[in-house]
Short mmCIF file of C-alpha atoms in Angstrom, two decimals:
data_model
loop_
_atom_site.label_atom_id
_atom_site.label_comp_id
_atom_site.label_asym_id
_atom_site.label_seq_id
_atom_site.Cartn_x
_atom_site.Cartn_y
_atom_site.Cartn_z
CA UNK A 1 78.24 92.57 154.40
CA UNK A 2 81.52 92.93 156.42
CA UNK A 3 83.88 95.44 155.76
CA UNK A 4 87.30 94.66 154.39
CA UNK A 5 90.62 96.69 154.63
CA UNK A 6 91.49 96.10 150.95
CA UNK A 7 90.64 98.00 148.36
CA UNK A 8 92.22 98.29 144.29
CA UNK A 9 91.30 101.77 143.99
CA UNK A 10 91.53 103.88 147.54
CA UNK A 11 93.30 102.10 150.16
CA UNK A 12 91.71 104.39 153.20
CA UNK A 13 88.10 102.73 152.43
CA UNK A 14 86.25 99.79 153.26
CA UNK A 15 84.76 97.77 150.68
CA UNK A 16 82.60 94.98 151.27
CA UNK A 17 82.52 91.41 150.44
CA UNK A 18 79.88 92.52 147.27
CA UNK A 19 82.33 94.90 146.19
CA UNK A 20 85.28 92.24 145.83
CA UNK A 21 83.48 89.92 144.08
CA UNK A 22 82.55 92.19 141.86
CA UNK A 23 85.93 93.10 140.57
CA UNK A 24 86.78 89.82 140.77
CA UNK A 25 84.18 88.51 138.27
CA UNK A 26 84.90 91.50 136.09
CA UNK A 27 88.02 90.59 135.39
CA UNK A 28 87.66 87.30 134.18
CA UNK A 29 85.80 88.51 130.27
CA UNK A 30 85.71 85.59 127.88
CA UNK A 31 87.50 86.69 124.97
CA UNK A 32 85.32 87.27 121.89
CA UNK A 33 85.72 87.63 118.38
CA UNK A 34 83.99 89.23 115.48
CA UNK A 35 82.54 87.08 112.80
CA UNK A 36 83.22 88.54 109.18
CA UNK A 37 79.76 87.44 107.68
CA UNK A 38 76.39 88.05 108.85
CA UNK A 39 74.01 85.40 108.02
CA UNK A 40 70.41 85.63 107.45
CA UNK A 41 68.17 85.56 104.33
CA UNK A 42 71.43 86.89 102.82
CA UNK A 43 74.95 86.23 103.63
CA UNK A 44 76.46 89.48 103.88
CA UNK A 45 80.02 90.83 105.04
CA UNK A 46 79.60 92.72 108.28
CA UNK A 47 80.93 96.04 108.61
CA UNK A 48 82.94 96.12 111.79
CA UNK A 49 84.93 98.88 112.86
CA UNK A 50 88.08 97.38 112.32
CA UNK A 51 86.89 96.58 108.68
CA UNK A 52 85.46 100.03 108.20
CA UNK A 53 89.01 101.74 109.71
CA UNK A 54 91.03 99.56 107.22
CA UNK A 55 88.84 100.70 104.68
CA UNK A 56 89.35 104.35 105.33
CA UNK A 57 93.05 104.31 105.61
CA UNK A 58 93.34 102.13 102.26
CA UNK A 59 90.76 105.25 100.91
CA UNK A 60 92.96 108.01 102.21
CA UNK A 61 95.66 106.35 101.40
CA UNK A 62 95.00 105.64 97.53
CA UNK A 63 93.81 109.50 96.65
CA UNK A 64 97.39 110.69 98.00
CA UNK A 65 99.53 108.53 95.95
CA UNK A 66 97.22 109.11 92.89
CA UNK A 67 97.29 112.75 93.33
CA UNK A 68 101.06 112.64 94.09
CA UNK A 69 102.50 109.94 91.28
CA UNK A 70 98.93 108.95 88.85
CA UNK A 71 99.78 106.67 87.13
CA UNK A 72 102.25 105.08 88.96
CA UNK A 73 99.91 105.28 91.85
CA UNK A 74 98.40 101.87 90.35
CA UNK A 75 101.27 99.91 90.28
CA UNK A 76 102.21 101.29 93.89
CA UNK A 77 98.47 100.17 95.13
CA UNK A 78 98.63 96.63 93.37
CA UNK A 79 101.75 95.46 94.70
CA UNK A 80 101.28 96.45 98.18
CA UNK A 81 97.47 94.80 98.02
CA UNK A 82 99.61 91.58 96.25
CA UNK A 83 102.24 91.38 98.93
CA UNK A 84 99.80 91.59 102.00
CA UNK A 85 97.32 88.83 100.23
CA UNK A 86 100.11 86.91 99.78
CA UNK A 87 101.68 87.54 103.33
CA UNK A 88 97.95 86.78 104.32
CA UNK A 89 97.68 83.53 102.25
CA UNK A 90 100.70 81.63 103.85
CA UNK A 91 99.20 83.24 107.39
CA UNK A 92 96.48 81.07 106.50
CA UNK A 93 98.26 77.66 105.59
CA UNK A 94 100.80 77.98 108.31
CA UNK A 95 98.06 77.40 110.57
CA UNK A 96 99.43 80.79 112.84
CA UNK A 97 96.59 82.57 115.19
CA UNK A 98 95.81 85.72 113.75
CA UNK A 99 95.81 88.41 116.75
CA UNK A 100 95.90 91.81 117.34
CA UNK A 101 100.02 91.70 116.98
CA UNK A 102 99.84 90.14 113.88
CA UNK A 103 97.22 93.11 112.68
CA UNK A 104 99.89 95.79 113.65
CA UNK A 105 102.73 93.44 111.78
CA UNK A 106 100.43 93.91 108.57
CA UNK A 107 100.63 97.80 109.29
CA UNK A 108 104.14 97.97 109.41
CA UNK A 109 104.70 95.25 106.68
CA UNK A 110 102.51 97.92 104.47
CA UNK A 111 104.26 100.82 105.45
CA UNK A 112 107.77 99.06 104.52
CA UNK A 113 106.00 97.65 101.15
CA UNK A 114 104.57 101.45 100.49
CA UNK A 115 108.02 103.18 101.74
CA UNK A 116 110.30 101.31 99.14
CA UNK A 117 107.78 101.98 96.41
CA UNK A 118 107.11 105.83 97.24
CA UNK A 119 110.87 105.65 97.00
CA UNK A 120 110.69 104.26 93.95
CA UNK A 121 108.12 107.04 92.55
CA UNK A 122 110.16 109.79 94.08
CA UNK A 123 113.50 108.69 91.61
CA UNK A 124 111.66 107.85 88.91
CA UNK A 125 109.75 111.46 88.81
CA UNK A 126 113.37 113.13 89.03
CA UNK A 127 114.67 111.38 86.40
CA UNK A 128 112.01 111.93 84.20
CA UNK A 129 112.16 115.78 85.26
CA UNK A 130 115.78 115.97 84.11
CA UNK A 131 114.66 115.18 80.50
CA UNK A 132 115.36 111.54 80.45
CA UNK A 133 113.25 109.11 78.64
CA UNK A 134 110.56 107.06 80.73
CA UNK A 135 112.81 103.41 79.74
CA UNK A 136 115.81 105.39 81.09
CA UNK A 137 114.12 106.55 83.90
CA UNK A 138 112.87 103.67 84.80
CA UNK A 139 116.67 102.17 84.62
CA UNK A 140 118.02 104.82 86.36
CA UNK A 141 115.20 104.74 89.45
CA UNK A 142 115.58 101.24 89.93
CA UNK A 143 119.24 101.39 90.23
CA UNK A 144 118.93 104.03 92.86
CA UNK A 145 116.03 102.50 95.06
CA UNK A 146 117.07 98.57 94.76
CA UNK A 147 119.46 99.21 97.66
CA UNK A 148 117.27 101.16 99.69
CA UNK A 149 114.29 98.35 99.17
CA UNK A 150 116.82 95.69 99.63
CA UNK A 151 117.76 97.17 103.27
CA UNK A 152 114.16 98.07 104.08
CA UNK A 153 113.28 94.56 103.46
CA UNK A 154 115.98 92.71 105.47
CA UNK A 155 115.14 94.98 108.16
CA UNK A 156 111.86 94.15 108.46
CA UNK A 157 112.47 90.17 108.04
CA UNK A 158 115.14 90.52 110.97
CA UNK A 159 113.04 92.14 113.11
CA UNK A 160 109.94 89.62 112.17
CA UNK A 161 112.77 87.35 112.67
CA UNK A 162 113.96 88.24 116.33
CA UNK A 163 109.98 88.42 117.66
CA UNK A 164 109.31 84.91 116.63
CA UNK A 165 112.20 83.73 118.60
CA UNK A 166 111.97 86.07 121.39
CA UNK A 167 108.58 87.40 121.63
CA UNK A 168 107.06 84.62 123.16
CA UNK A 169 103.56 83.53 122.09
CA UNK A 170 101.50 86.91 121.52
CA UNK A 171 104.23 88.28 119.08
CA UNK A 172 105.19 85.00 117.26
CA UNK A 173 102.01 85.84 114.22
CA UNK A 174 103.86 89.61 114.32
CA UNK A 175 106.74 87.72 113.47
CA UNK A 176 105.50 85.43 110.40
CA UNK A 177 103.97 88.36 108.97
CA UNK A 178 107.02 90.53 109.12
CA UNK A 179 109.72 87.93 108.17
CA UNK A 180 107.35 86.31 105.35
CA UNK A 181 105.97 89.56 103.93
CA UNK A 182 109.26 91.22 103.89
CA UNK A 183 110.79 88.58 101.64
CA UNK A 184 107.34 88.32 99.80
CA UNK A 185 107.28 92.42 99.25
CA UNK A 186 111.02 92.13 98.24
CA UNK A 187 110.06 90.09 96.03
CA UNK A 188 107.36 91.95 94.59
CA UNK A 189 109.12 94.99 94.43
CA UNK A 190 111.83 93.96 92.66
CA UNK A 191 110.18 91.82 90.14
CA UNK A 192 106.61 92.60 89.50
CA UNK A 193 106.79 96.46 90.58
CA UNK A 194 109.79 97.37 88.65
#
């Protein structure tokens, strides 16, 4: 083989002709993607990484806000699960490819949904420290997160907002997520949660 001038990693040596086409062809991987059901005499969910990560964090998650607000710690869980299937569900219909930027959209979306709530908890356990009954509580929490869930939410449905339009096409899913989930966690907050 005859040696070349060019190289992508140490401009002083020769690489051959082998060496080129190597890189190349290496750079040109097919993108795959992971099927969610293994099929065989049973039809089982496979356990990817991904899946087994999510899993994890929802784990860790969960024990933290039960050990921090119990009972509450239910309600917290069921509307953020509720607000991402829903988020998930018009994903779906839209017809929107679901890629890694949209994955990191349904992080943020549930650390916005999980922020306002936590918020939420926080109020509620001080007003039911200073002696106040849980319906007053509950009055007087509400009245002091609603504005802070309000802003968190138009926040997020800007931002979701500005990456559809200016993203380009990886962030546009990022985008759907964020602006839809915002207004369907606002949603949720403010009428199922509360």
């Amino acid at each position: 083989a005859e040696p070349y001038d060019v190289d992508i990693s140490c401009p002083t040596r020769n690489v051959t002709q082998t060496e080129i086409d190597y890189y190349e062809n290496a750079l040109e991987v097919a993108p795959t993607m992971e099927s969610l059901l293994s099929f065989g005499s049973n039809v089982t969910i496979k356990l990817s990484t991904t899946l087994i990560a999510t899993l994890i964090a929802f784990v860790i998650v969960s024990l933290l806000l039960v050990v921090y607000y119990r009972v509450n710690a239910i309600a917290v869980i069921a509307t953020t699960l509720g607000s991402l299937f829903i988020t998930l569900l018009s994903f779906s219909k839209m017809n929107v490819i679901f890629n890694v930027p949209a994955l990191i959209g349904l992080v943020i979306l549930a650390g916005g949904l999980l922020f306002g709530q936590i918020y939420y908890c926080n109020r509620f356990k001080e007003e039911v420290y200073k002696g106040r009954s849980l319906k007053k509580a509950n009055q007087e929490a509400s009245k002091k997160s609603n504005l802070l869930t309000l802003d968190a939410s138009i926040i997020l449905a800007f931002a979701g907002l500005m990456m559809y339009v200016l993203g380009g096409t990886a962030l546009k899913p990022m985008g759907v997520i964020l602006f839809f989930g915002s207004i369907f966690g606002l949603l949720m907050n403010l009428i199922v949660f509360k």
